[in-house]
mmCIF file of C-alpha atoms in Angstrom:
data_model
loop_
_atom_site.group_PDB
_atom_site.id
_atom_site.type_symbol
_atom_site.label_atom_id
_atom_site.label_comp_id
_atom_site.label_asym_id
_atom_site.label_seq_id
_atom_site.Cartn_x
_atom_site.Cartn_y
_atom_site.Cartn_z
ATOM 1 C CA MET A 300 130.707 56.674 112.250
ATOM 2 C CA GLY A 301 131.627 59.218 109.567
ATOM 3 C CA ILE A 302 132.587 58.710 105.938
ATOM 4 C CA ALA A 303 136.339 58.435 105.408
ATOM 5 C CA SER A 304 137.705 61.452 103.572
ATOM 6 C CA THR A 305 140.551 61.390 101.063
ATOM 7 C CA ARG A 306 142.045 64.081 98.874
ATOM 8 C CA CYS A 307 141.274 65.005 95.272
ATOM 9 C CA GLU A 308 144.147 63.742 93.127
ATOM 10 C CA SER A 309 143.981 66.908 91.027
ATOM 11 C CA CYS A 310 143.790 69.744 93.569
ATOM 12 C CA GLY A 311 144.038 68.230 97.051
ATOM 13 C CA LEU A 312 140.569 69.222 98.302
ATOM 14 C CA PRO A 313 138.815 66.682 100.523
ATOM 15 C CA VAL A 314 136.625 64.149 98.694
ATOM 16 C CA HIS A 315 134.623 61.276 100.141
ATOM 17 C CA SER A 316 134.392 58.556 97.537
ATOM 18 C CA TYR A 317 135.872 59.684 94.234
ATOM 19 C CA ARG A 318 139.370 60.379 92.931
ATOM 20 C CA TYR A 319 138.502 63.975 91.931
ATOM 21 C CA CYS A 320 136.395 66.750 93.433
ATOM 22 C CA ALA A 321 133.521 68.518 91.681
ATOM 23 C CA HIS A 322 135.774 71.512 90.861
ATOM 24 C CA CYS A 323 138.176 69.333 88.843
ATOM 25 C CA THR A 324 135.654 67.339 86.823
ATOM 26 C CA ASP A 325 133.215 68.023 84.016
ATOM 27 C CA GLU A 326 129.478 67.337 84.236
ATOM 28 C CA TYR A 327 130.126 63.623 83.542
ATOM 29 C CA GLY A 328 132.702 63.192 86.309
ATOM 30 C CA ASN A 329 135.703 63.150 83.956
ATOM 31 C CA LEU A 330 138.840 65.028 84.920
ATOM 32 C CA GLN A 331 139.068 68.413 83.170
ATOM 33 C CA SER A 332 141.981 69.107 80.852
ATOM 34 C CA PHE A 333 145.362 70.196 82.185
ATOM 35 C CA ASP A 334 144.917 73.687 80.704
ATOM 36 C CA MET A 335 141.456 74.132 82.219
ATOM 37 C CA ARG A 336 142.694 73.121 85.667
ATOM 38 C CA LEU A 337 145.837 75.259 85.361
ATOM 39 C CA GLU A 338 143.896 78.388 84.393
ATOM 40 C CA SER A 339 141.349 77.759 87.148
ATOM 41 C CA ILE A 340 144.100 77.484 89.768
ATOM 42 C CA VAL A 341 145.839 80.584 88.415
ATOM 43 C CA ALA A 342 142.607 82.602 88.562
ATOM 44 C CA GLU A 343 141.993 81.481 92.142
ATOM 45 C CA TRP A 344 145.533 82.329 93.209
ATOM 46 C CA GLU A 345 145.395 85.769 91.567
ATOM 47 C CA VAL A 346 142.386 86.559 93.764
ATOM 48 C CA GLU A 347 143.906 85.081 96.928
ATOM 49 C CA HIS A 348 147.358 86.625 96.312
ATOM 50 C CA PRO A 349 146.884 89.973 94.516
ATOM 51 C CA HIS A 350 150.617 90.733 94.759
ATOM 52 C CA LEU A 351 151.367 87.935 92.265
ATOM 53 C CA THR A 352 151.503 88.662 88.558
ATOM 54 C CA TYR A 353 149.727 86.293 86.190
ATOM 55 C CA HIS A 354 153.026 84.677 85.204
ATOM 56 C CA GLU A 355 154.113 84.228 88.833
ATOM 57 C CA ALA A 356 150.766 82.670 89.722
ATOM 58 C CA ARG A 357 151.029 80.393 86.666
ATOM 59 C CA GLU A 358 154.516 79.181 87.625
ATOM 60 C CA GLN A 359 153.433 78.527 91.203
ATOM 61 C CA ALA A 360 150.311 76.720 89.974
ATOM 62 C CA LYS A 361 152.450 74.437 87.776
ATOM 63 C CA HIS A 362 154.682 73.629 90.745
ATOM 64 C CA PHE A 363 151.593 72.888 92.843
ATOM 65 C CA MET A 364 150.137 70.643 90.127
ATOM 66 C CA ALA A 365 153.455 68.787 89.891
ATOM 67 C CA GLN A 366 152.803 67.507 93.413
ATOM 68 C CA MET A 367 149.319 66.189 92.611
ATOM 69 C CA PRO A 368 148.971 62.522 91.541
ATOM 70 C CA ALA A 369 146.673 63.417 88.629
ATOM 71 C CA TRP A 370 149.290 65.684 87.021
ATOM 72 C CA ARG A 371 152.759 64.584 88.154
ATOM 73 C CA ASP A 372 153.302 62.499 84.990
ATOM 74 C CA HIS A 373 151.689 64.995 82.604
ATOM 75 C CA PRO A 374 154.114 65.889 79.757
ATOM 76 C CA ARG A 375 154.098 69.598 80.617
ATOM 77 C CA ILE A 376 154.918 68.875 84.254
ATOM 78 C CA VAL A 377 157.647 66.405 83.321
ATOM 79 C CA GLY A 378 159.062 69.048 80.942
ATOM 80 C CA LEU A 379 159.007 71.603 83.752
ATOM 81 C CA ARG A 380 160.950 69.290 86.068
ATOM 82 C CA ARG A 381 163.496 68.477 83.345
ATOM 83 C CA ALA A 382 163.951 72.170 82.528
ATOM 84 C CA GLU A 383 164.584 72.991 86.175
ATOM 85 C CA ALA A 384 167.097 70.160 86.402
ATOM 86 C CA GLY A 385 168.948 71.525 83.350
ATOM 87 C CA PHE A 386 167.928 68.733 80.969
ATOM 88 C CA VAL A 387 166.335 70.608 78.091
ATOM 89 C CA ARG A 388 166.080 69.336 74.537
ATOM 90 C CA ARG A 389 165.815 71.740 71.611
ATOM 91 C CA ASN A 390 161.994 71.529 71.458
ATOM 92 C CA ASP A 391 161.355 70.978 75.167
ATOM 93 C CA THR A 392 161.175 74.412 76.770
ATOM 94 C CA VAL A 393 158.003 74.072 78.867
ATOM 95 C CA GLY A 394 158.504 75.844 82.145
ATOM 96 C CA LEU A 395 161.553 77.884 81.153
ATOM 97 C CA ARG A 396 161.715 81.393 82.516
ATOM 98 C CA PRO A 397 163.201 84.280 80.480
ATOM 99 C CA ASN A 398 166.592 84.274 82.257
ATOM 100 C CA ASP A 399 167.066 80.498 82.495
ATOM 101 C CA PRO A 400 170.444 79.367 81.159
ATOM 102 C CA VAL A 401 170.213 77.706 77.788
ATOM 103 C CA GLY A 402 173.404 76.560 76.141
ATOM 104 C CA PRO A 403 175.420 73.490 75.177
ATOM 105 C CA THR A 404 175.476 72.178 78.742
ATOM 106 C CA HIS A 405 171.680 72.415 78.800
ATOM 107 C CA GLY A 406 171.105 70.724 75.436
ATOM 108 C CA VAL A 407 170.477 73.815 73.301
ATOM 109 C CA PRO A 408 173.316 75.662 71.569
ATOM 110 C CA SER A 409 173.684 79.339 72.370
ATOM 111 C CA PRO A 410 175.300 81.764 69.912
ATOM 112 C CA ASP A 411 177.255 83.317 72.806
ATOM 113 C CA ILE A 412 178.933 80.076 73.862
ATOM 114 C CA PRO A 413 181.215 78.102 71.518
ATOM 115 C CA HIS A 414 179.683 74.765 70.652
ATOM 116 C CA THR A 415 182.055 72.035 71.839
ATOM 117 C CA SER A 416 179.765 69.195 72.825
ATOM 118 C CA GLY A 417 180.316 67.255 69.576
ATOM 119 C CA LEU A 418 176.576 66.882 68.985
ATOM 120 C CA GLY A 419 177.057 67.849 65.330
ATOM 121 C CA MET A 420 174.686 70.796 65.486
ATOM 122 C CA GLY A 421 176.956 72.823 63.232
ATOM 123 C CA PHE A 422 177.621 75.825 65.456
ATOM 124 C CA GLN A 423 181.331 76.540 65.631
ATOM 125 C CA GLY A 424 181.285 79.558 67.955
ATOM 126 C CA PRO A 425 182.437 83.130 67.328
ATOM 127 C CA ARG A 426 185.181 83.654 64.737
#
């Protein structure tokens, strides 16, 4: 009879008896930081997919991490999901891409769009 295998909650690799694999933990068995894991995944994906730019690999890595139990409630992942859904606060721009729409309907006033939401942010639009 073999040992039952489960998946690492951080990266999805098979593990036998722990929540995280050896790649996702430090020397004491503690989960590495979000940034360490993100950069590690990005570096791996840049090697496996040389056609991806660093920024493309980083965005895909964040989407991958959003599916993992260890990271799905991390503030930067939650911010990414909210940004993609169009719910962005003034200081919550994690995960935005350069051409993402940002304006009154997305929670941040844009100088190109008259401010009519009544949020009292003071922007009156072009005169």
